[in-house]
Amino acid sequence: MINVSLFEILGMFMIPFLSILIPIIAGQYYGLFVKNKSGKINDSPVGSVVGAALGLLAFMLAFTFQIVDNRYNNRKELLLEEVTTIRTAYLQSGLIPEPYRASSRNLLKEYTDLRVSLFKDLSVKKIENLKEKSQSILDSLWNYSEALAAQDRSSEAYSLYTGSINELVSTYNKRVTFTFEYRIPVTILWVLFIITLFTMLILGYQFGISGKKNHVLAVFISIIFSSVMFLILALDRPETGIMQLNQAPMETLYKQLHSRK
C-alpha cells in the first residue's frame, strides 16, 4: 500500500508538470517552424491571447483552490466538533446506570484510540478497517440508547445521553463524507486540464515566433504551475497524508480520557 501511495503522490505532481511542459515545448517548436517559414511575424495579437488565457487559467486555479480550501476548513471544524462531542458523550455516560456506563466509556475510549491511530497509517486497508470499527462502536452505543429508552422514556438523564450519541453519529457521518467522499468534480478537473493545455501551447507558440527557444524557462514555468496544482490535489485528497489536519485536540482528548479511571 505504501508503494501505491508514493506513486499516487508522484503522479499528483508529474501529471500536471508534464501537462504544462510538453505543450510549451511543442508550441515553441511549432512557433519556430512558422517563423522560419513565414519570416517576421507580428506577435502582438498572440501576446493578447496569451495574456487572456493566463488570466483565465489563474481564475480557474483560484476557483478550484477555493473549493478545496473550504473543504479543508470544514474538515478542521468537524474535527473540533467531534472532539467536543466525544467529550460530552463521555461525561454524560456518567448519568446512566451500570453496566451501560462503564461499557459506554470504554467504547468511547476505543473510538478515540481509532482516531489517534488513523494518521499513523493512512493505507486503504487501515482506513476501511477504521470505518468498520467506528461504525460498530456507534451501533453499540446506539443500542444502549435504545435499551435505556425502553426502560424509561421520560428520563432526562437518558435523553441527554441519547442526544450526545446521536450527535456523535452525525459528526462521524459528516467527517467520513468530507474526508473520503467529497472530491473536486471531474468536470472541473477536465476544464482545468483543457485550459492549461491550450494556454501553454499558445505560450510556447509565442516563445517560438519570437525566435527564442528556452527549455529552462519552460521547466521553471511548469514547476510553478504544477506546484499550485499539486497543492490543490493534496488538499482534495487528505488520505495521502500530505496535508494533514493538526490532531493535537484529538490527542489531548485521548490523554484526558485515559487519565480518568
PDB file of C-alpha atoms in Angstrom:
ATOM      1  CA  MET A   1       0.000   0.000   0.000  1.00  0.00           C
ATOM      2  CA  ILE A   2       2.938   2.318   0.655  1.00  0.00           C
ATOM      3  CA  ASN A   3       4.243   1.968  -2.905  1.00  0.00           C
ATOM      4  CA  VAL A   4       0.819   2.754  -4.344  1.00  0.00           C
ATOM      5  CA  SER A   5       0.621   5.835  -2.164  1.00  0.00           C
ATOM      6  CA  LEU A   6       4.068   7.027  -3.257  1.00  0.00           C
ATOM      7  CA  PHE A   7       3.200   6.522  -6.912  1.00  0.00           C
ATOM      8  CA  GLU A   8      -0.047   8.422  -6.380  1.00  0.00           C
ATOM      9  CA  ILE A   9       1.767  11.334  -4.747  1.00  0.00           C
ATOM     10  CA  LEU A  10       4.368  11.379  -7.522  1.00  0.00           C
ATOM     11  CA  GLY A  11       1.599  11.313 -10.139  1.00  0.00           C
ATOM     12  CA  MET A  12      -0.148  14.249  -8.468  1.00  0.00           C
ATOM     13  CA  PHE A  13       2.891  16.372  -9.341  1.00  0.00           C
ATOM     14  CA  MET A  14       4.192  14.788 -12.524  1.00  0.00           C
ATOM     15  CA  ILE A  15       0.901  14.699 -14.452  1.00  0.00           C
ATOM     16  CA  PRO A  16       0.328  18.476 -14.109  1.00  0.00           C
ATOM     17  CA  PHE A  17       4.064  19.078 -14.698  1.00  0.00           C
ATOM     18  CA  LEU A  18       4.110  17.144 -17.974  1.00  0.00           C
ATOM     19  CA  SER A  19       0.730  18.575 -18.993  1.00  0.00           C
ATOM     20  CA  ILE A  20       2.368  22.009 -18.866  1.00  0.00           C
ATOM     21  CA  LEU A  21       5.904  21.281 -20.044  1.00  0.00           C
ATOM     22  CA  ILE A  22       5.043  19.224 -23.146  1.00  0.00           C
ATOM     23  CA  PRO A  23       2.587  21.779 -24.626  1.00  0.00           C
ATOM     24  CA  ILE A  24       5.068  24.630 -24.052  1.00  0.00           C
ATOM     25  CA  ILE A  25       7.855  22.768 -25.830  1.00  0.00           C
ATOM     26  CA  ALA A  26       5.511  21.662 -28.637  1.00  0.00           C
ATOM     27  CA  GLY A  27       4.299  25.259 -29.020  1.00  0.00           C
ATOM     28  CA  GLN A  28       7.872  26.533 -29.152  1.00  0.00           C
ATOM     29  CA  TYR A  29       8.851  24.194 -31.973  1.00  0.00           C
ATOM     30  CA  TYR A  30       5.700  24.991 -33.915  1.00  0.00           C
ATOM     31  CA  GLY A  31       6.289  28.727 -33.430  1.00  0.00           C
ATOM     32  CA  LEU A  32       9.870  28.401 -34.659  1.00  0.00           C
ATOM     33  CA  PHE A  33       8.648  26.413 -37.662  1.00  0.00           C
ATOM     34  CA  VAL A  34       6.108  29.124 -38.532  1.00  0.00           C
ATOM     35  CA  LYS A  35       8.688  31.886 -38.052  1.00  0.00           C
ATOM     36  CA  ASN A  36      11.284  30.163 -40.254  1.00  0.00           C
ATOM     37  CA  LYS A  37       8.673  29.563 -42.928  1.00  0.00           C
ATOM     38  CA  SER A  38       6.958  32.962 -42.897  1.00  0.00           C
ATOM     39  CA  GLY A  39       9.694  35.266 -41.686  1.00  0.00           C
ATOM     40  CA  LYS A  40       8.946  38.061 -39.263  1.00  0.00           C
ATOM     41  CA  ILE A  41       5.552  37.713 -37.518  1.00  0.00           C
ATOM     42  CA  ASN A  42       3.667  40.335 -35.520  1.00  0.00           C
ATOM     43  CA  ASP A  43       3.281  38.706 -32.116  1.00  0.00           C
ATOM     44  CA  SER A  44       1.092  41.436 -30.570  1.00  0.00           C
ATOM     45  CA  PRO A  45      -2.217  39.591 -31.205  1.00  0.00           C
ATOM     46  CA  VAL A  46      -0.660  36.393 -29.874  1.00  0.00           C
ATOM     47  CA  GLY A  47       0.517  38.250 -26.779  1.00  0.00           C
ATOM     48  CA  SER A  48      -3.028  39.485 -26.118  1.00  0.00           C
ATOM     49  CA  VAL A  49      -4.385  35.954 -26.416  1.00  0.00           C
ATOM     50  CA  VAL A  50      -1.675  34.611 -24.113  1.00  0.00           C
ATOM     51  CA  GLY A  51      -2.483  37.271 -21.513  1.00  0.00           C
ATOM     52  CA  ALA A  52      -6.202  36.454 -21.654  1.00  0.00           C
ATOM     53  CA  ALA A  53      -5.536  32.703 -21.470  1.00  0.00           C
ATOM     54  CA  LEU A  54      -3.173  33.046 -18.490  1.00  0.00           C
ATOM     55  CA  GLY A  55      -5.743  35.220 -16.742  1.00  0.00           C
ATOM     56  CA  LEU A  56      -8.432  32.584 -17.295  1.00  0.00           C
ATOM     57  CA  LEU A  57      -6.094  29.847 -16.061  1.00  0.00           C
ATOM     58  CA  ALA A  58      -5.307  31.866 -12.946  1.00  0.00           C
ATOM     59  CA  PHE A  59      -9.038  32.310 -12.327  1.00  0.00           C
ATOM     60  CA  MET A  60      -9.684  28.562 -12.682  1.00  0.00           C
ATOM     61  CA  LEU A  61      -6.836  27.732 -10.320  1.00  0.00           C
ATOM     62  CA  ALA A  62      -8.131  30.237  -7.757  1.00  0.00           C
ATOM     63  CA  PHE A  63     -11.689  28.885  -8.154  1.00  0.00           C
ATOM     64  CA  THR A  64     -10.549  25.284  -7.689  1.00  0.00           C
ATOM     65  CA  PHE A  65      -8.310  26.192  -4.765  1.00  0.00           C
ATOM     66  CA  GLN A  66     -11.252  27.912  -3.077  1.00  0.00           C
ATOM     67  CA  ILE A  67     -13.264  24.694  -3.298  1.00  0.00           C
ATOM     68  CA  VAL A  68     -10.606  22.546  -1.618  1.00  0.00           C
ATOM     69  CA  ASP A  69      -9.717  25.249   0.908  1.00  0.00           C
ATOM     70  CA  ASN A  70     -13.355  25.484   2.053  1.00  0.00           C
ATOM     71  CA  ARG A  71     -13.485  21.703   2.361  1.00  0.00           C
ATOM     72  CA  TYR A  72     -10.240  21.706   4.359  1.00  0.00           C
ATOM     73  CA  ASN A  73     -11.687  24.276   6.760  1.00  0.00           C
ATOM     74  CA  ASN A  74     -14.857  22.183   7.061  1.00  0.00           C
ATOM     75  CA  ARG A  75     -12.788  19.149   7.993  1.00  0.00           C
ATOM     76  CA  LYS A  76     -10.970  21.204  10.629  1.00  0.00           C
ATOM     77  CA  GLU A  77     -14.253  22.395  12.128  1.00  0.00           C
ATOM     78  CA  LEU A  78     -15.622  18.842  12.133  1.00  0.00           C
ATOM     79  CA  LEU A  79     -12.503  17.602  13.932  1.00  0.00           C
ATOM     80  CA  LEU A  80     -13.081  20.101  16.741  1.00  0.00           C
ATOM     81  CA  GLU A  81     -16.784  19.275  16.756  1.00  0.00           C
ATOM     82  CA  GLU A  82     -16.049  15.560  17.047  1.00  0.00           C
ATOM     83  CA  VAL A  83     -13.621  16.123  19.935  1.00  0.00           C
ATOM     84  CA  THR A  84     -16.268  18.138  21.764  1.00  0.00           C
ATOM     85  CA  THR A  85     -18.967  15.565  21.050  1.00  0.00           C
ATOM     86  CA  ILE A  86     -16.848  12.633  22.257  1.00  0.00           C
ATOM     87  CA  ARG A  87     -16.002  14.524  25.437  1.00  0.00           C
ATOM     88  CA  THR A  88     -19.660  15.387  26.037  1.00  0.00           C
ATOM     89  CA  ALA A  89     -20.798  11.814  25.400  1.00  0.00           C
ATOM     90  CA  TYR A  90     -18.139  10.520  27.790  1.00  0.00           C
ATOM     91  CA  LEU A  91     -19.263  12.868  30.571  1.00  0.00           C
ATOM     92  CA  GLN A  92     -22.957  12.198  30.019  1.00  0.00           C
ATOM     93  CA  SER A  93     -22.285   8.470  30.147  1.00  0.00           C
ATOM     94  CA  GLY A  94     -21.871   9.045  33.863  1.00  0.00           C
ATOM     95  CA  LEU A  95     -25.602   9.800  34.073  1.00  0.00           C
ATOM     96  CA  ILE A  96     -26.671   6.302  33.066  1.00  0.00           C
ATOM     97  CA  PRO A  97     -26.586   3.138  35.215  1.00  0.00           C
ATOM     98  CA  GLU A  98     -24.248   0.192  35.003  1.00  0.00           C
ATOM     99  CA  PRO A  99     -23.357  -1.816  33.000  1.00  0.00           C
ATOM    100  CA  TYR A 100     -24.063   0.778  30.289  1.00  0.00           C
ATOM    101  CA  ARG A 101     -21.941   3.459  31.973  1.00  0.00           C
ATOM    102  CA  ALA A 102     -18.643   1.595  32.019  1.00  0.00           C
ATOM    103  CA  SER A 103     -19.247  -0.038  28.653  1.00  0.00           C
ATOM    104  CA  SER A 104     -20.070   3.309  27.009  1.00  0.00           C
ATOM    105  CA  ARG A 105     -16.954   4.948  28.371  1.00  0.00           C
ATOM    106  CA  ASN A 106     -14.755   2.043  27.252  1.00  0.00           C
ATOM    107  CA  LEU A 107     -16.246   2.214  23.768  1.00  0.00           C
ATOM    108  CA  LEU A 108     -15.690   5.975  23.612  1.00  0.00           C
ATOM    109  CA  LYS A 109     -12.052   5.483  24.632  1.00  0.00           C
ATOM    110  CA  GLU A 110     -11.669   2.876  21.904  1.00  0.00           C
ATOM    111  CA  TYR A 111     -13.325   5.258  19.431  1.00  0.00           C
ATOM    112  CA  THR A 112     -10.811   7.972  20.357  1.00  0.00           C
ATOM    113  CA  ASP A 113      -7.940   5.475  20.071  1.00  0.00           C
ATOM    114  CA  LEU A 114      -9.008   4.740  16.487  1.00  0.00           C
ATOM    115  CA  ARG A 115      -8.977   8.424  15.635  1.00  0.00           C
ATOM    116  CA  VAL A 116      -5.488   8.947  17.030  1.00  0.00           C
ATOM    117  CA  SER A 117      -4.030   5.840  15.385  1.00  0.00           C
ATOM    118  CA  LEU A 118      -5.507   6.601  11.950  1.00  0.00           C
ATOM    119  CA  PHE A 119      -2.916   9.215  10.952  1.00  0.00           C
ATOM    120  CA  LYS A 120      -0.036   6.876  11.788  1.00  0.00           C
ATOM    121  CA  ASP A 121      -1.073   4.650   8.887  1.00  0.00           C
ATOM    122  CA  LEU A 122      -3.151   6.023   6.004  1.00  0.00           C
ATOM    123  CA  SER A 123      -3.265   2.859   3.919  1.00  0.00           C
ATOM    124  CA  VAL A 124      -6.566   1.962   2.277  1.00  0.00           C
ATOM    125  CA  LYS A 125      -6.824  -1.188   4.376  1.00  0.00           C
ATOM    126  CA  LYS A 126      -6.347   0.771   7.610  1.00  0.00           C
ATOM    127  CA  ILE A 127      -8.933   3.373   6.596  1.00  0.00           C
ATOM    128  CA  GLU A 128     -11.540   0.724   5.733  1.00  0.00           C
ATOM    129  CA  ASN A 129     -10.821  -1.088   8.985  1.00  0.00           C
ATOM    130  CA  LEU A 130     -11.265   2.192  10.873  1.00  0.00           C
ATOM    131  CA  LYS A 131     -14.640   2.788   9.245  1.00  0.00           C
ATOM    132  CA  GLU A 132     -15.872  -0.699  10.138  1.00  0.00           C
ATOM    133  CA  LYS A 133     -14.733  -0.495  13.765  1.00  0.00           C
ATOM    134  CA  SER A 134     -16.086   3.046  14.192  1.00  0.00           C
ATOM    135  CA  GLN A 135     -19.467   2.058  12.795  1.00  0.00           C
ATOM    136  CA  SER A 136     -19.547  -0.988  15.075  1.00  0.00           C
ATOM    137  CA  ILE A 137     -18.832   1.181  18.137  1.00  0.00           C
ATOM    138  CA  LEU A 138     -21.502   3.704  17.181  1.00  0.00           C
ATOM    139  CA  ASP A 139     -24.028   0.903  16.619  1.00  0.00           C
ATOM    140  CA  SER A 140     -23.273  -0.481  20.079  1.00  0.00           C
ATOM    141  CA  LEU A 141     -23.674   2.946  21.702  1.00  0.00           C
ATOM    142  CA  TRP A 142     -26.974   3.477  19.907  1.00  0.00           C
ATOM    143  CA  ASN A 143     -28.170   0.037  21.066  1.00  0.00           C
ATOM    144  CA  TYR A 144     -27.516   1.203  24.636  1.00  0.00           C
ATOM    145  CA  SER A 145     -29.630   4.284  23.951  1.00  0.00           C
ATOM    146  CA  GLU A 146     -32.491   2.110  22.731  1.00  0.00           C
ATOM    147  CA  ALA A 147     -32.212  -0.139  25.763  1.00  0.00           C
ATOM    148  CA  LEU A 148     -32.279   2.833  28.140  1.00  0.00           C
ATOM    149  CA  ALA A 149     -35.222   4.384  26.312  1.00  0.00           C
ATOM    150  CA  ALA A 150     -37.112   1.116  26.706  1.00  0.00           C
ATOM    151  CA  GLN A 151     -36.548   1.305  30.470  1.00  0.00           C
ATOM    152  CA  ASP A 152     -37.672   4.911  30.942  1.00  0.00           C
ATOM    153  CA  ARG A 153     -38.589   7.225  28.070  1.00  0.00           C
ATOM    154  CA  SER A 154     -39.222  10.160  30.411  1.00  0.00           C
ATOM    155  CA  SER A 155     -35.728  10.206  31.966  1.00  0.00           C
ATOM    156  CA  GLU A 156     -33.913  13.463  31.296  1.00  0.00           C
ATOM    157  CA  ALA A 157     -30.544  11.845  32.014  1.00  0.00           C
ATOM    158  CA  TYR A 158     -31.180   9.135  29.438  1.00  0.00           C
ATOM    159  CA  SER A 159     -32.303  11.776  26.975  1.00  0.00           C
ATOM    160  CA  LEU A 160     -29.044  13.705  27.397  1.00  0.00           C
ATOM    161  CA  TYR A 161     -27.024  10.549  26.795  1.00  0.00           C
ATOM    162  CA  THR A 162     -29.057   9.637  23.724  1.00  0.00           C
ATOM    163  CA  GLY A 163     -28.685  13.164  22.335  1.00  0.00           C
ATOM    164  CA  SER A 164     -24.890  13.083  22.676  1.00  0.00           C
ATOM    165  CA  ILE A 165     -24.683   9.684  20.947  1.00  0.00           C
ATOM    166  CA  ASN A 166     -26.927  10.934  18.166  1.00  0.00           C
ATOM    167  CA  GLU A 167     -24.657  13.961  17.716  1.00  0.00           C
ATOM    168  CA  LEU A 168     -21.604  11.690  17.634  1.00  0.00           C
ATOM    169  CA  VAL A 169     -23.146   9.566  14.869  1.00  0.00           C
ATOM    170  CA  SER A 170     -23.999  12.693  12.888  1.00  0.00           C
ATOM    171  CA  THR A 171     -20.477  14.116  13.229  1.00  0.00           C
ATOM    172  CA  TYR A 172     -18.939  10.806  12.199  1.00  0.00           C
ATOM    173  CA  ASN A 173     -21.015  10.686   9.022  1.00  0.00           C
ATOM    174  CA  LYS A 174     -20.056  14.265   8.167  1.00  0.00           C
ATOM    175  CA  ARG A 175     -16.338  13.616   8.710  1.00  0.00           C
ATOM    176  CA  VAL A 176     -16.342  10.469   6.587  1.00  0.00           C
ATOM    177  CA  THR A 177     -18.183  12.295   3.808  1.00  0.00           C
ATOM    178  CA  PHE A 178     -15.967  15.391   3.784  1.00  0.00           C
ATOM    179  CA  THR A 179     -12.728  13.417   4.161  1.00  0.00           C
ATOM    180  CA  PHE A 180     -13.152  10.385   1.941  1.00  0.00           C
ATOM    181  CA  GLU A 181     -16.087  11.009  -0.396  1.00  0.00           C
ATOM    182  CA  TYR A 182     -16.234  14.661  -1.442  1.00  0.00           C
ATOM    183  CA  ARG A 183     -13.806  15.415  -4.262  1.00  0.00           C
ATOM    184  CA  ILE A 184     -13.319  18.126  -6.877  1.00  0.00           C
ATOM    185  CA  PRO A 185     -15.913  17.416  -9.603  1.00  0.00           C
ATOM    186  CA  VAL A 186     -14.366  15.594 -12.568  1.00  0.00           C
ATOM    187  CA  THR A 187     -15.839  18.196 -14.940  1.00  0.00           C
ATOM    188  CA  ILE A 188     -13.847  20.964 -13.236  1.00  0.00           C
ATOM    189  CA  LEU A 189     -10.640  18.926 -13.495  1.00  0.00           C
ATOM    190  CA  TRP A 190     -11.192  18.325 -17.215  1.00  0.00           C
ATOM    191  CA  VAL A 191     -11.919  22.005 -17.858  1.00  0.00           C
ATOM    192  CA  LEU A 192      -8.792  22.955 -15.900  1.00  0.00           C
ATOM    193  CA  PHE A 193      -6.756  20.447 -17.909  1.00  0.00           C
ATOM    194  CA  ILE A 194      -8.045  21.736 -21.266  1.00  0.00           C
ATOM    195  CA  ILE A 195      -7.463  25.386 -20.339  1.00  0.00           C
ATOM    196  CA  THR A 196      -3.950  24.543 -19.114  1.00  0.00           C
ATOM    197  CA  LEU A 197      -3.138  22.564 -22.245  1.00  0.00           C
ATOM    198  CA  PHE A 198      -4.138  25.263 -24.730  1.00  0.00           C
ATOM    199  CA  THR A 199      -2.765  28.118 -22.616  1.00  0.00           C
ATOM    200  CA  MET A 200       0.659  26.512 -22.520  1.00  0.00           C
ATOM    201  CA  LEU A 201       0.515  25.692 -26.233  1.00  0.00           C
ATOM    202  CA  ILE A 202      -0.153  29.351 -27.033  1.00  0.00           C
ATOM    203  CA  LEU A 203       2.524  30.485 -24.587  1.00  0.00           C
ATOM    204  CA  GLY A 204       5.065  28.169 -26.208  1.00  0.00           C
ATOM    205  CA  TYR A 205       3.968  29.354 -29.638  1.00  0.00           C
ATOM    206  CA  GLN A 206       4.620  32.952 -28.579  1.00  0.00           C
ATOM    207  CA  PHE A 207       8.124  31.978 -27.447  1.00  0.00           C
ATOM    208  CA  GLY A 208       8.689  30.249 -30.790  1.00  0.00           C
ATOM    209  CA  ILE A 209       7.591  33.065 -33.090  1.00  0.00           C
ATOM    210  CA  SER A 210       9.764  35.475 -31.137  1.00  0.00           C
ATOM    211  CA  GLY A 211      12.722  33.311 -32.127  1.00  0.00           C
ATOM    212  CA  LYS A 212      13.507  32.314 -28.564  1.00  0.00           C
ATOM    213  CA  LYS A 213      13.586  28.645 -27.591  1.00  0.00           C
ATOM    214  CA  ASN A 214      14.197  28.343 -23.870  1.00  0.00           C
ATOM    215  CA  HIS A 215      13.646  24.914 -22.303  1.00  0.00           C
ATOM    216  CA  VAL A 216      14.939  26.071 -18.923  1.00  0.00           C
ATOM    217  CA  LEU A 217      12.235  28.760 -18.761  1.00  0.00           C
ATOM    218  CA  ALA A 218       9.666  26.158 -19.792  1.00  0.00           C
ATOM    219  CA  VAL A 219      10.725  23.914 -16.910  1.00  0.00           C
ATOM    220  CA  PHE A 220      10.507  26.790 -14.424  1.00  0.00           C
ATOM    221  CA  ILE A 221       7.003  27.714 -15.610  1.00  0.00           C
ATOM    222  CA  SER A 222       5.970  24.050 -15.383  1.00  0.00           C
ATOM    223  CA  ILE A 223       7.267  23.760 -11.814  1.00  0.00           C
ATOM    224  CA  ILE A 224       5.452  26.921 -10.722  1.00  0.00           C
ATOM    225  CA  PHE A 225       2.041  25.968 -12.101  1.00  0.00           C
ATOM    226  CA  SER A 226       2.289  22.259 -11.265  1.00  0.00           C
ATOM    227  CA  SER A 227       3.201  23.140  -7.654  1.00  0.00           C
ATOM    228  CA  VAL A 228      -0.069  25.031  -7.292  1.00  0.00           C
ATOM    229  CA  MET A 229      -1.979  22.151  -8.890  1.00  0.00           C
ATOM    230  CA  PHE A 230      -0.199  19.686  -6.607  1.00  0.00           C
ATOM    231  CA  LEU A 231      -1.296  21.700  -3.574  1.00  0.00           C
ATOM    232  CA  ILE A 232      -4.899  21.661  -4.817  1.00  0.00           C
ATOM    233  CA  LEU A 233      -4.836  17.883  -5.302  1.00  0.00           C
ATOM    234  CA  ALA A 234      -3.165  17.352  -1.903  1.00  0.00           C
ATOM    235  CA  LEU A 235      -5.895  19.350  -0.161  1.00  0.00           C
ATOM    236  CA  ASP A 236      -8.525  17.408  -2.104  1.00  0.00           C
ATOM    237  CA  ARG A 237      -7.107  14.014  -1.027  1.00  0.00           C
ATOM    238  CA  PRO A 238      -6.341  14.043   2.717  1.00  0.00           C
ATOM    239  CA  GLU A 239      -5.852  10.254   2.698  1.00  0.00           C
ATOM    240  CA  THR A 240      -2.466  10.804   1.022  1.00  0.00           C
ATOM    241  CA  GLY A 241      -1.233  12.307   4.282  1.00  0.00           C
ATOM    242  CA  ILE A 242       0.384  15.326   2.601  1.00  0.00           C
ATOM    243  CA  MET A 243      -1.951  17.960   4.064  1.00  0.00           C
ATOM    244  CA  GLN A 244      -2.985  16.576   7.436  1.00  0.00           C
ATOM    245  CA  LEU A 245      -5.045  18.406   9.994  1.00  0.00           C
ATOM    246  CA  ASN A 246      -3.412  19.198  13.313  1.00  0.00           C
ATOM    247  CA  GLN A 247      -4.511  16.278  15.501  1.00  0.00           C
ATOM    248  CA  ALA A 248      -3.500  17.949  18.783  1.00  0.00           C
ATOM    249  CA  PRO A 249      -7.129  18.374  20.009  1.00  0.00           C
ATOM    250  CA  MET A 250      -7.852  14.650  19.495  1.00  0.00           C
ATOM    251  CA  GLU A 251      -4.541  13.644  21.091  1.00  0.00           C
ATOM    252  CA  THR A 252      -5.294  15.856  24.090  1.00  0.00           C
ATOM    253  CA  LEU A 253      -8.702  14.231  24.446  1.00  0.00           C
ATOM    254  CA  TYR A 254      -7.056  10.792  24.192  1.00  0.00           C
ATOM    255  CA  LYS A 255      -4.765  11.627  27.124  1.00  0.00           C
ATOM    256  CA  GLN A 256      -7.649  13.082  29.151  1.00  0.00           C
ATOM    257  CA  LEU A 257      -9.882  10.051  28.724  1.00  0.00           C
ATOM    258  CA  HIS A 258      -7.117   7.572  29.514  1.00  0.00           C
ATOM    259  CA  SER A 259      -6.108   9.513  32.621  1.00  0.00           C
ATOM    260  CA  ARG A 260      -9.607   9.024  34.079  1.00  0.00           C
ATOM    261  CA  LYS A 261     -10.487   5.903  35.965  1.00  0.00           C
TER     262      LYS A 261
END
